[in-house]
mmCIF file of C-alpha atoms and ligand atoms in Angstrom:
data_model
loop_
_atom_site.group_PDB
_atom_site.id
_atom_site.type_symbol
_atom_site.label_atom_id
_atom_site.label_comp_id
_atom_site.label_asym_id
_atom_site.label_seq_id
_atom_site.Cartn_x
_atom_site.Cartn_y
_atom_site.Cartn_z
ATOM 1 C CA MET A 17 5.517 24.019 2.440
ATOM 2 C CA ASN A 18 3.641 24.455 5.255
ATOM 3 C CA CYS A 19 1.156 22.080 7.459
ATOM 4 C CA GLY A 20 -2.505 22.612 6.451
ATOM 5 C CA LYS A 21 -3.241 21.965 10.565
ATOM 6 C CA CYS A 22 -0.323 23.602 12.405
ATOM 7 C CA LYS A 23 1.416 26.585 9.876
ATOM 8 C CA THR A 24 4.956 24.840 10.600
ATOM 9 C CA LYS A 25 7.137 23.696 7.732
ATOM 10 C CA ALA A 26 5.713 20.181 6.327
ATOM 11 C CA VAL A 27 7.680 17.230 6.185
ATOM 12 C CA ILE A 28 5.139 15.286 3.484
ATOM 13 C CA SER A 29 2.152 16.930 1.162
ATOM 14 C CA LEU A 30 0.632 13.845 0.165
ATOM 15 C CA PRO A 31 -1.679 15.573 -3.563
ATOM 16 C CA ARG A 32 -4.259 12.671 -3.306
ATOM 17 C CA HIS A 33 -6.086 14.116 0.161
ATOM 18 C CA ASN A 34 -4.833 17.324 -1.585
ATOM 19 C CA ALA A 35 -2.316 18.068 2.475
ATOM 20 C CA ALA A 36 0.188 18.822 4.187
ATOM 21 C CA PHE A 37 1.764 17.703 6.846
ATOM 22 C CA CYS A 38 4.140 18.553 9.951
ATOM 23 C CA LYS A 39 6.011 15.318 12.110
ATOM 24 C CA GLY A 40 3.129 15.697 14.303
ATOM 25 C CA CYS A 41 0.426 16.568 12.336
ATOM 26 C CA PHE A 42 0.818 14.108 9.913
ATOM 27 C CA THR A 43 2.048 10.941 12.151
ATOM 28 C CA THR A 44 -1.930 12.060 13.658
ATOM 29 C CA PHE A 45 -2.631 11.500 10.674
ATOM 30 C CA MET A 46 -1.813 7.737 9.380
ATOM 31 C CA HIS A 47 -3.137 6.232 13.117
ATOM 32 C CA GLU A 48 -6.780 8.307 13.069
ATOM 33 C CA GLN A 49 -6.550 6.018 8.752
ATOM 34 C CA VAL A 50 -5.760 2.921 10.348
ATOM 35 C CA ALA A 51 -8.417 3.270 13.217
ATOM 36 C CA ARG A 52 -11.106 4.281 10.980
ATOM 37 C CA ALA A 53 -10.125 0.905 8.459
ATOM 38 C CA ILE A 54 -10.466 -1.292 11.494
ATOM 39 C CA LYS A 55 -14.113 0.511 12.628
ATOM 40 C CA SER A 56 -15.464 1.151 9.157
ATOM 41 C CA PHE A 57 -14.686 -2.870 8.423
ATOM 42 C CA LYS A 58 -14.843 -4.373 11.964
ATOM 43 C CA MET A 59 -10.898 -6.144 12.217
ATOM 44 C CA PHE A 60 -10.964 -5.973 16.384
ATOM 45 C CA ALA A 61 -12.390 -4.849 19.539
ATOM 46 C CA PRO A 62 -10.587 -3.102 22.682
ATOM 47 C CA GLU A 63 -9.734 -6.673 23.949
ATOM 48 C CA ASP A 64 -9.330 -8.271 21.541
ATOM 49 C CA ARG A 65 -5.515 -10.252 21.243
ATOM 50 C CA ILE A 66 -4.135 -9.551 17.987
ATOM 51 C CA LEU A 67 -1.005 -11.848 15.952
ATOM 52 C CA VAL A 68 0.892 -9.567 13.959
ATOM 53 C CA ALA A 69 2.814 -10.506 10.968
ATOM 54 C CA VAL A 70 6.244 -8.832 10.656
ATOM 55 C CA SER A 71 8.853 -9.388 8.415
ATOM 56 C CA GLY A 72 11.547 -6.953 9.282
ATOM 57 C CA GLY A 73 9.767 -4.521 6.316
ATOM 58 C CA LYS A 74 8.720 -0.556 6.775
ATOM 59 C CA ASP A 75 5.387 -2.222 5.921
ATOM 60 C CA SER A 76 4.807 -4.308 9.351
ATOM 61 C CA LEU A 77 6.865 -2.964 11.914
ATOM 62 C CA ALA A 78 4.691 0.279 11.112
ATOM 63 C CA LEU A 79 2.010 -1.763 11.843
ATOM 64 C CA TRP A 80 2.968 -2.970 14.641
ATOM 65 C CA HIS A 81 4.077 0.409 16.446
ATOM 66 C CA ILE A 82 0.541 2.262 15.818
ATOM 67 C CA LEU A 83 -1.032 -0.752 16.770
ATOM 68 C CA LEU A 84 0.871 -0.811 20.072
ATOM 69 C CA THR A 85 0.271 2.819 19.982
ATOM 70 C CA LEU A 86 -3.375 3.052 20.123
ATOM 71 C CA GLY A 87 -3.454 0.931 22.591
ATOM 72 C CA TYR A 88 -4.380 -2.241 20.971
ATOM 73 C CA ARG A 89 -2.740 -5.566 22.329
ATOM 74 C CA ALA A 90 -0.263 -7.096 20.051
ATOM 75 C CA ASP A 91 2.407 -9.280 19.638
ATOM 76 C CA ALA A 92 4.302 -10.608 16.357
ATOM 77 C CA LEU A 93 5.259 -13.742 14.504
ATOM 78 C CA TYR A 94 8.658 -13.294 11.869
ATOM 79 C CA VAL A 95 9.319 -16.433 10.608
ATOM 80 C CA ASN A 96 13.078 -16.528 9.131
ATOM 81 C CA LEU A 97 12.933 -18.096 5.628
ATOM 82 C CA GLY A 98 16.948 -18.458 5.428
ATOM 83 C CA ILE A 99 17.991 -16.198 2.309
ATOM 84 C CA GLY A 100 21.375 -15.193 2.908
ATOM 85 C CA ALA A 101 22.244 -11.925 4.490
ATOM 86 C CA TYR A 102 18.996 -10.534 3.391
ATOM 87 C CA SER A 103 17.234 -12.603 6.887
ATOM 88 C CA ASP A 104 19.639 -11.850 8.707
ATOM 89 C CA GLU A 105 18.934 -7.572 8.260
ATOM 90 C CA SER A 106 15.471 -8.480 8.849
ATOM 91 C CA HIS A 107 15.975 -10.332 11.525
ATOM 92 C CA ARG A 108 18.171 -7.927 13.026
ATOM 93 C CA LYS A 109 15.421 -5.016 12.598
ATOM 94 C CA VAL A 110 12.839 -7.546 13.719
ATOM 95 C CA ARG A 111 14.188 -8.151 17.320
ATOM 96 C CA HIS A 112 16.279 -4.786 17.953
ATOM 97 C CA TYR A 113 12.318 -3.555 17.208
ATOM 98 C CA ALA A 114 10.601 -6.047 19.340
ATOM 99 C CA ASP A 115 13.871 -5.643 22.130
ATOM 100 C CA THR A 116 14.190 -1.424 22.232
ATOM 101 C CA VAL A 117 10.034 -0.515 21.847
ATOM 102 C CA ALA A 118 7.695 -3.359 21.869
ATOM 103 C CA ALA A 119 8.120 -5.117 25.528
ATOM 104 C CA ALA A 120 7.794 -2.074 27.116
ATOM 105 C CA HIS A 121 4.567 -2.219 25.534
ATOM 106 C CA GLY A 122 4.437 -5.873 27.029
ATOM 107 C CA ALA A 123 4.473 -7.203 23.903
ATOM 108 C CA LYS A 124 6.189 -10.765 22.912
ATOM 109 C CA LEU A 125 7.985 -11.649 19.350
ATOM 110 C CA ILE A 126 7.976 -15.179 18.186
ATOM 111 C CA VAL A 127 9.945 -16.629 15.806
ATOM 112 C CA HIS A 128 10.437 -19.953 13.716
ATOM 113 C CA VAL A 129 13.090 -20.786 11.450
ATOM 114 C CA VAL A 130 12.511 -22.089 8.147
ATOM 115 C CA GLU A 131 16.158 -23.917 8.503
ATOM 116 C CA GLN A 132 15.357 -25.896 12.620
ATOM 117 C CA GLU A 133 12.517 -27.712 10.412
ATOM 118 C CA ALA A 134 12.801 -27.799 7.041
ATOM 119 C CA GLY A 135 16.957 -28.112 7.266
ATOM 120 C CA GLY A 136 17.330 -25.596 4.660
ATOM 121 C CA GLY A 137 16.212 -22.076 3.620
ATOM 122 C CA ILE A 138 13.326 -21.208 2.094
ATOM 123 C CA ARG A 139 15.262 -21.949 -2.059
ATOM 124 C CA GLU A 140 17.341 -25.184 -0.679
ATOM 125 C CA LEU A 141 13.895 -25.706 -0.033
ATOM 126 C CA ALA A 142 12.301 -25.361 -3.535
ATOM 127 C CA THR A 143 14.918 -25.942 -5.501
ATOM 128 C CA VAL A 144 13.633 -29.820 -3.891
ATOM 129 C CA LEU A 145 10.295 -29.374 -4.765
ATOM 130 C CA HIS A 146 10.451 -28.181 -7.990
ATOM 131 C CA ARG A 147 8.372 -25.325 -7.067
ATOM 132 C CA PRO A 148 8.794 -21.356 -7.267
ATOM 133 C CA THR A 149 10.533 -20.014 -4.484
ATOM 134 C CA CYS A 150 7.554 -17.467 -3.719
ATOM 135 C CA SER A 151 5.134 -19.701 -3.903
ATOM 136 C CA THR A 152 6.789 -22.399 -0.960
ATOM 137 C CA CYS A 153 6.958 -19.730 1.201
ATOM 138 C CA GLY A 154 3.707 -18.155 0.863
ATOM 139 C CA THR A 155 2.953 -21.070 2.053
ATOM 140 C CA ILE A 156 5.252 -21.971 4.529
ATOM 141 C CA LYS A 157 4.245 -17.874 6.084
ATOM 142 C CA ARG A 158 -0.028 -18.279 5.163
ATOM 143 C CA TYR A 159 0.932 -21.997 7.486
ATOM 144 C CA GLN A 160 3.076 -20.728 10.447
ATOM 145 C CA PHE A 161 0.823 -17.678 10.609
ATOM 146 C CA ASN A 162 -2.632 -19.562 11.571
ATOM 147 C CA ARG A 163 -0.979 -22.440 13.689
ATOM 148 C CA ALA A 164 0.936 -19.812 15.935
ATOM 149 C CA ALA A 165 -2.732 -17.894 15.606
ATOM 150 C CA VAL A 166 -4.741 -20.621 16.551
ATOM 151 C CA GLU A 167 -2.109 -22.881 18.581
ATOM 152 C CA GLN A 168 -1.944 -19.804 21.272
ATOM 153 C CA ASP A 169 -5.627 -18.145 21.280
ATOM 154 C CA TYR A 170 -5.078 -14.648 19.172
ATOM 155 C CA ASP A 171 -8.392 -13.553 18.010
ATOM 156 C CA VAL A 172 -7.018 -11.680 15.117
ATOM 157 C CA MET A 173 -4.093 -11.656 12.680
ATOM 158 C CA ALA A 174 -2.625 -8.577 10.635
ATOM 159 C CA THR A 175 -0.891 -7.633 7.964
ATOM 160 C CA GLY A 176 0.816 -5.404 6.409
ATOM 161 C CA HIS A 177 -0.623 -4.857 3.621
ATOM 162 C CA ASN A 178 -1.310 -1.162 1.954
ATOM 163 C CA LEU A 179 -3.004 0.632 -0.531
ATOM 164 C CA ASP A 180 -1.058 0.167 -2.918
ATOM 165 C CA ASP A 181 -0.721 -3.826 -2.399
ATOM 166 C CA GLU A 182 -3.858 -4.364 -2.760
ATOM 167 C CA ALA A 183 -4.430 -2.085 -5.273
ATOM 168 C CA ALA A 184 -2.201 -4.006 -7.387
ATOM 169 C CA ARG A 185 -2.856 -7.392 -6.742
ATOM 170 C CA LEU A 186 -6.544 -5.688 -8.181
ATOM 171 C CA LEU A 187 -5.835 -4.682 -11.233
ATOM 172 C CA GLY A 188 -3.433 -8.851 -11.837
ATOM 173 C CA ASN A 189 -7.042 -9.742 -11.150
ATOM 174 C CA VAL A 190 -8.810 -7.888 -13.240
ATOM 175 C CA LEU A 191 -6.050 -7.952 -16.201
ATOM 176 C CA HIS A 192 -6.778 -11.733 -15.410
ATOM 177 C CA TRP A 193 -10.314 -12.333 -14.050
ATOM 178 C CA GLN A 194 -9.549 -14.546 -11.870
ATOM 179 C CA ASP A 195 -13.096 -13.946 -10.166
ATOM 180 C CA GLU A 196 -12.243 -16.682 -7.200
ATOM 181 C CA TYR A 197 -9.669 -14.143 -5.774
ATOM 182 C CA LEU A 198 -11.150 -11.298 -6.602
ATOM 183 C CA GLU A 199 -14.035 -11.942 -3.883
ATOM 184 C CA LYS A 200 -10.895 -12.336 -1.196
ATOM 185 C CA GLN A 201 -10.099 -9.380 -1.479
ATOM 186 C CA GLY A 202 -11.024 -7.371 1.287
ATOM 187 C CA PRO A 203 -9.397 -5.887 4.573
ATOM 188 C CA THR A 204 -11.078 -8.322 6.678
ATOM 189 C CA LEU A 205 -11.498 -12.127 6.217
ATOM 190 C CA PRO A 206 -13.671 -13.690 8.265
ATOM 191 C CA ALA A 207 -12.206 -17.283 10.248
ATOM 192 C CA SER A 208 -13.771 -19.198 7.194
ATOM 193 C CA VAL A 209 -13.361 -23.213 8.584
ATOM 194 C CA GLU A 210 -13.011 -24.096 12.305
ATOM 195 C CA GLY A 211 -9.396 -24.008 12.494
ATOM 196 C CA PHE A 212 -8.856 -20.468 10.916
ATOM 197 C CA ALA A 213 -7.688 -17.240 11.910
ATOM 198 C CA LYS A 214 -9.390 -14.024 10.981
ATOM 199 C CA LYS A 215 -6.992 -11.761 8.826
ATOM 200 C CA VAL A 216 -7.291 -8.057 8.944
ATOM 201 C CA LYS A 217 -4.669 -5.282 6.987
ATOM 202 C CA PRO A 218 -5.624 -2.253 9.160
ATOM 203 C CA LEU A 219 -2.694 -0.233 6.663
ATOM 204 C CA CYS A 220 -5.639 -0.123 3.111
ATOM 205 C CA ARG A 221 -6.253 2.883 3.630
ATOM 206 C CA LEU A 222 -2.409 4.189 3.239
ATOM 207 C CA SER A 223 -0.470 3.944 0.588
ATOM 208 C CA GLU A 224 3.224 2.912 1.236
ATOM 209 C CA ARG A 225 4.814 6.055 0.485
ATOM 210 C CA GLU A 226 2.239 6.892 3.451
ATOM 211 C CA ILE A 227 4.252 3.873 5.675
ATOM 212 C CA ALA A 228 7.730 4.409 4.819
ATOM 213 C CA ALA A 229 7.285 8.624 6.134
ATOM 214 C CA TYR A 230 5.960 6.915 8.994
ATOM 215 C CA ALA A 231 8.622 4.819 9.397
ATOM 216 C CA VAL A 232 11.306 7.701 8.656
ATOM 217 C CA VAL A 233 9.223 9.997 11.056
ATOM 218 C CA ASN A 234 9.063 7.937 13.969
ATOM 219 C CA ARG A 235 11.920 6.236 13.432
ATOM 220 C CA ILE A 236 11.354 2.957 13.225
ATOM 221 C CA ASP A 237 14.242 1.173 11.572
ATOM 222 C CA TYR A 238 13.391 -1.280 8.359
ATOM 223 C CA ILE A 239 15.372 -2.806 5.991
ATOM 224 C CA VAL A 240 14.333 -0.639 3.080
ATOM 225 C CA GLU A 241 16.698 -3.603 0.768
ATOM 226 C CA GLU A 242 14.150 -5.872 -0.874
ATOM 227 C CA CYS A 243 13.641 -9.537 -0.282
ATOM 228 C CA PRO A 244 16.209 -10.758 -3.222
ATOM 229 C CA MET A 245 13.625 -13.627 -4.822
ATOM 230 C CA ALA A 246 10.653 -10.374 -5.395
ATOM 231 C CA LYS A 247 13.262 -8.880 -8.474
ATOM 232 C CA GLY A 248 10.901 -7.955 -11.793
ATOM 233 C CA SER A 249 7.989 -9.830 -10.440
ATOM 234 C CA LYS A 250 4.842 -9.046 -11.989
ATOM 235 C CA MET A 251 4.138 -6.982 -8.398
ATOM 236 C CA ILE A 252 6.310 -4.285 -8.716
ATOM 237 C CA LEU A 253 5.166 -4.036 -12.264
ATOM 238 C CA TYR A 254 1.515 -3.410 -11.274
ATOM 239 C CA LYS A 255 2.895 -1.120 -9.130
ATOM 240 C CA GLU A 256 4.935 1.027 -10.878
ATOM 241 C CA VAL A 257 2.394 1.495 -13.733
ATOM 242 C CA LEU A 258 -0.424 2.503 -10.700
ATOM 243 C CA ASN A 259 2.241 4.748 -9.613
ATOM 244 C CA ARG A 260 2.335 6.971 -13.375
ATOM 245 C CA LEU A 261 -1.184 6.625 -13.077
ATOM 246 C CA GLU A 262 -0.832 8.032 -9.296
ATOM 247 C CA THR A 263 1.119 11.138 -10.287
ATOM 248 C CA GLU A 264 -0.897 12.498 -13.273
ATOM 249 C CA SER A 265 -3.768 11.786 -11.303
ATOM 250 C CA PRO A 266 -3.363 11.507 -7.363
ATOM 251 C CA GLY A 267 -6.122 9.041 -5.809
ATOM 252 C CA THR A 268 -6.411 6.685 -8.590
ATOM 253 C CA LYS A 269 -5.253 3.650 -6.549
ATOM 254 C CA GLN A 270 -7.848 4.653 -3.800
ATOM 255 C CA ARG A 271 -11.153 5.304 -6.564
ATOM 256 C CA PHE A 272 -9.495 2.192 -7.965
ATOM 257 C CA TYR A 273 -9.356 -0.406 -4.751
ATOM 258 C CA TRP A 274 -11.769 1.719 -2.563
ATOM 259 C CA GLY A 275 -14.275 1.557 -5.690
ATOM 260 C CA PHE A 276 -13.815 -1.684 -5.385
ATOM 261 C CA LEU A 277 -14.677 -2.664 -2.225
ATOM 262 C CA GLU A 278 -17.412 -0.664 -2.398
ATOM 263 C CA LYS A 279 -19.214 -2.568 -4.960
ATOM 264 C CA GLN A 280 -18.862 -5.368 -3.340
ATOM 265 C CA ASN A 281 -20.521 -3.970 -0.302
ATOM 266 C CA LYS A 282 -23.302 -3.035 -1.761
ATOM 267 C CA PRO A 283 -26.057 -5.758 -1.752
ATOM 268 C CA ASP A 284 -27.342 -7.231 -5.531
ATOM 269 C CA VAL A 285 -30.117 -5.686 -6.213
ATOM 270 C CA PRO A 286 -32.027 -6.717 -9.549
ATOM 271 C CA LYS A 287 -30.081 -3.945 -12.474
ATOM 272 C CA GLU A 288 -32.817 -2.716 -15.177
ATOM 273 C CA SER A 289 -30.850 -4.019 -18.321
ATOM 274 C CA MET A 290 -29.706 -1.817 -21.027
ATOM 275 C CA ALA A 291 -31.668 -2.613 -23.316
ATOM 276 C CA GLU A 292 -35.229 -1.707 -20.759
ATOM 277 C CA LYS A 293 -33.798 1.836 -19.646
ATOM 278 C CA ASP A 294 -32.814 2.508 -23.274
ATOM 279 C CA GLN A 295 -36.847 1.525 -23.715
ATOM 280 C CA ARG A 296 -37.881 3.410 -21.145
ATOM 281 C CA THR A 297 -35.415 6.440 -21.994
ATOM 282 C CA LEU A 298 -35.627 7.224 -25.728
ATOM 283 C CA HIS A 299 -38.567 7.880 -28.105
ATOM 284 C CA PRO A 300 -38.280 9.512 -31.886
ATOM 285 C CA CYS A 301 -36.658 13.163 -33.050
ATOM 286 C CA GLN A 302 -39.718 15.732 -33.308
ATOM 287 C CA SER A 303 -37.640 16.706 -35.886
ATOM 288 C CA CYS A 304 -36.370 13.452 -37.469
ATOM 289 C CA GLY A 305 -37.220 10.479 -35.927
ATOM 290 C CA GLN A 306 -33.692 9.117 -34.583
ATOM 291 C CA PRO A 307 -33.827 7.959 -31.777
ATOM 292 C CA THR A 308 -33.231 10.564 -28.798
ATOM 293 C CA THR A 309 -33.973 11.059 -24.605
ATOM 294 C CA ALA A 310 -34.670 14.992 -25.783
ATOM 295 C CA ASP A 311 -38.036 16.329 -28.059
ATOM 296 C CA THR A 312 -35.241 16.864 -30.777
ATOM 297 C CA CYS A 313 -32.035 14.716 -31.066
ATOM 298 C CA SER A 314 -28.796 16.808 -29.953
ATOM 299 C CA TYR A 315 -27.824 16.455 -33.856
ATOM 300 C CA CYS A 316 -31.218 18.633 -35.256
ATOM 301 C CA LYS A 317 -30.651 21.162 -32.096
ATOM 302 C CA MET A 318 -26.899 21.460 -34.018
ATOM 303 C CA MET A 319 -27.920 22.088 -37.452
ATOM 304 C CA ALA A 320 -30.905 24.318 -36.420
ATOM 305 C CA LYS A 321 -28.355 25.708 -35.234
ATOM 306 C CA ALA A 322 -25.626 26.371 -37.636
ATOM 307 C CA LYS A 323 -28.476 27.542 -40.081
ATOM 308 C CA THR A 324 -29.114 29.895 -38.147
ATOM 309 C CA ALA A 325 -25.705 31.212 -36.860
ATOM 310 C CA THR A 326 -24.557 34.298 -38.876
ATOM 311 C CA PRO A 327 -22.371 33.413 -42.074
ATOM 312 C CA ARG A 328 -18.637 34.791 -41.535
ATOM 313 C CA MET B 18 25.321 16.890 -2.729
ATOM 314 C CA ILE B 19 26.310 13.650 -2.309
ATOM 315 C CA VAL B 20 22.865 11.598 -2.533
ATOM 316 C CA GLN B 21 22.703 7.877 -1.683
ATOM 317 C CA LEU B 22 20.509 5.597 -4.108
ATOM 318 C CA SER B 23 19.323 1.697 -3.099
ATOM 319 C CA HIS B 24 18.857 -0.695 -5.258
ATOM 320 C CA PRO B 25 21.418 -1.206 -6.375
ATOM 321 C CA GLN B 26 22.522 1.370 -3.071
ATOM 322 C CA ARG B 27 25.076 3.759 -4.451
ATOM 323 C CA GLN B 28 26.523 7.655 -4.120
ATOM 324 C CA VAL B 29 25.787 9.796 -7.001
ATOM 325 C CA GLU B 30 27.696 13.414 -6.582
ATOM 326 C CA ILE B 31 25.036 16.127 -8.348
ATOM 327 C CA LYS B 32 25.174 19.394 -8.068
ATOM 328 C CA GLY B 33 23.506 21.775 -5.739
ATOM 329 C CA PRO B 34 21.203 24.197 -4.750
ATOM 330 C CA LYS B 35 18.109 22.202 -6.445
ATOM 331 C CA ARG B 36 14.609 21.608 -5.490
ATOM 332 C CA THR B 37 13.772 18.005 -4.392
ATOM 333 C CA LYS B 38 11.522 18.301 -6.819
ATOM 334 C CA GLU B 39 14.262 18.839 -10.011
ATOM 335 C CA LEU B 40 16.578 16.753 -8.208
ATOM 336 C CA LEU B 41 14.456 13.702 -8.734
ATOM 337 C CA ARG B 42 13.178 14.562 -11.857
ATOM 338 C CA GLU B 43 16.443 14.101 -13.255
ATOM 339 C CA LEU B 44 17.251 10.346 -11.581
ATOM 340 C CA ASN B 45 14.286 9.904 -13.675
ATOM 341 C CA LEU B 46 12.870 9.436 -10.252
ATOM 342 C CA VAL B 47 8.652 9.139 -9.596
ATOM 343 C CA MET B 48 7.878 11.090 -6.046
ATOM 344 C CA GLU B 49 5.099 8.170 -5.563
ATOM 345 C CA ALA B 50 7.626 5.596 -5.130
ATOM 346 C CA HIS B 51 9.822 7.391 -3.317
ATOM 347 C CA LEU B 52 11.340 9.431 -0.287
ATOM 348 C CA VAL B 53 14.004 12.563 -0.209
ATOM 349 C CA ILE B 54 15.720 12.295 3.487
ATOM 350 C CA ARG B 55 17.941 15.250 4.144
ATOM 351 C CA GLY B 56 20.777 14.330 6.919
ATOM 352 C CA ASP B 57 17.536 12.893 8.305
ATOM 353 C CA GLU B 58 14.696 14.445 8.054
ATOM 354 C CA LEU B 59 12.171 14.107 5.853
ATOM 355 C CA VAL B 60 12.076 17.312 2.911
ATOM 356 C CA THR B 61 8.405 18.017 1.163
ATOM 357 C CA GLU B 62 9.131 17.651 -3.188
ATOM 358 C CA ASP B 63 9.492 21.854 -2.934
ATOM 359 C CA GLU B 64 12.946 21.620 -0.306
ATOM 360 C CA MET B 65 16.135 23.887 -1.837
ATOM 361 C CA LEU B 66 18.838 20.872 -1.317
ATOM 362 C CA ALA B 67 21.953 23.109 -0.695
ATOM 363 C CA ASP B 68 25.852 21.413 -2.378
ATOM 364 C CA ALA B 69 26.478 20.987 1.269
ATOM 365 C CA ASP B 70 24.051 18.227 2.494
ATOM 366 C CA GLN B 71 23.493 14.566 2.728
ATOM 367 C CA VAL B 72 20.892 13.605 0.596
ATOM 368 C CA GLU B 73 19.189 10.149 0.683
ATOM 369 C CA ILE B 74 16.499 8.970 -2.063
ATOM 370 C CA ARG B 75 14.845 5.673 -0.816
ATOM 371 C CA PRO B 76 12.869 3.283 -2.711
ATOM 372 C CA VAL B 77 9.190 2.703 -1.004
ATOM 373 C CA ILE B 78 7.504 0.439 -3.403
ATOM 374 C CA SER B 79 8.105 -3.499 -2.186
ATOM 375 C CA GLY B 80 7.469 -6.511 -4.515
ATOM 376 C CA GLY B 81 6.139 -8.938 -1.468
HETATM 377 S S1 LIG C 418 9.553 -12.011 -2.758
HETATM 378 FE FE1 LIG C 418 9.036 -14.807 -2.394
HETATM 379 S S2 LIG C 418 10.757 -15.372 -1.141
HETATM 380 FE FE2 LIG C 418 10.840 -13.196 -0.207
HETATM 381 S S3 LIG C 418 9.713 -12.966 1.146
HETATM 382 FE FE3 LIG C 418 8.710 -12.202 -1.069
HETATM 383 S S4 LIG C 418 6.959 -14.594 -0.916
HETATM 384 FE FE4 LIG C 418 9.097 -15.048 0.013
HETATM 385 ZN ZN1 LIG C 419 1.029 20.221 11.728
HETATM 386 ZN ZN1 LIG C 420 -32.849 14.374 -34.735
#
């Protein structure tokens, strides 16, 4: 398989775009997709200071890398959750990227260690609070990121949420009709009340597979192992279901999520009701009187044709 | 060929030569959720993998 642009050997094919790319053209494609998201969702301007939430995983490190490569002023914040070997390893990966790549761009890494303030890791904390680990974790991460962004005067906070994350979350919200969450699913959330930073998701046009491929091609060393608490999560199930649909009909995930965003963006024009539309378009069939949009209904047309057709 | 898998980390031995696509099918894995890496280079689904190749199949789904 060859690159659709320069005809050298391809390293990845993207069925949803009906395309295949070599390393160089793939990297260019990814940068263009992120630039497009930043522009169309009015995420930030070239002079803005950005704080990237990094975890050591592919999405957040790739996001930091892309923003720095595109020339943005992007620092990062890592929260060490104190989950044994997983946290040690992810912390090492983030540190390594910060020292070997980000520093050369003049970007810095801010670290918050949960154990230092809470006296224990996230699991111990969840146990004493009688709360699920992931919800405790969510509260801590949201708080720390927002606090760092506001206190250190960043214009915007960026997270590595990708197309799969957003499509899976949308599926979950629709399955349970969580209307109030649906409103917050856009890739740009404005700074709401005083004290809440603006939040953006520049990777919202890219799938997980594309982002992982970008990390491999650009030699970004990220943690492949998952947080042990994620095992058996609903999100993973939703993603698996969506990936099965995607395999059968490429483009399903983007049509689902982008279609939702488009609908959300349309101003509410008063729509014709179904009954009004029926009254406007339907009238009795010339030959049988049943309702139809044509002169003769499709049943009568079918029967007329059957009668004139030559018998076998 | 030796195939490295994750979640949990393990290795399996698969007879080559074999196309990437067929290797994934044999292991019951969806393309959309995995990358196939030979040595340290990404390969497409039509690539022929030789018996002597070092192959890694890397999952890309994360649960966060
Ligand atoms: S899986 Fe749960 S505990 Fe682990 S990082 Fe995600 S939210 Fe936090
Ligand atoms: Zn090319
Ligand atoms: Zn009729």
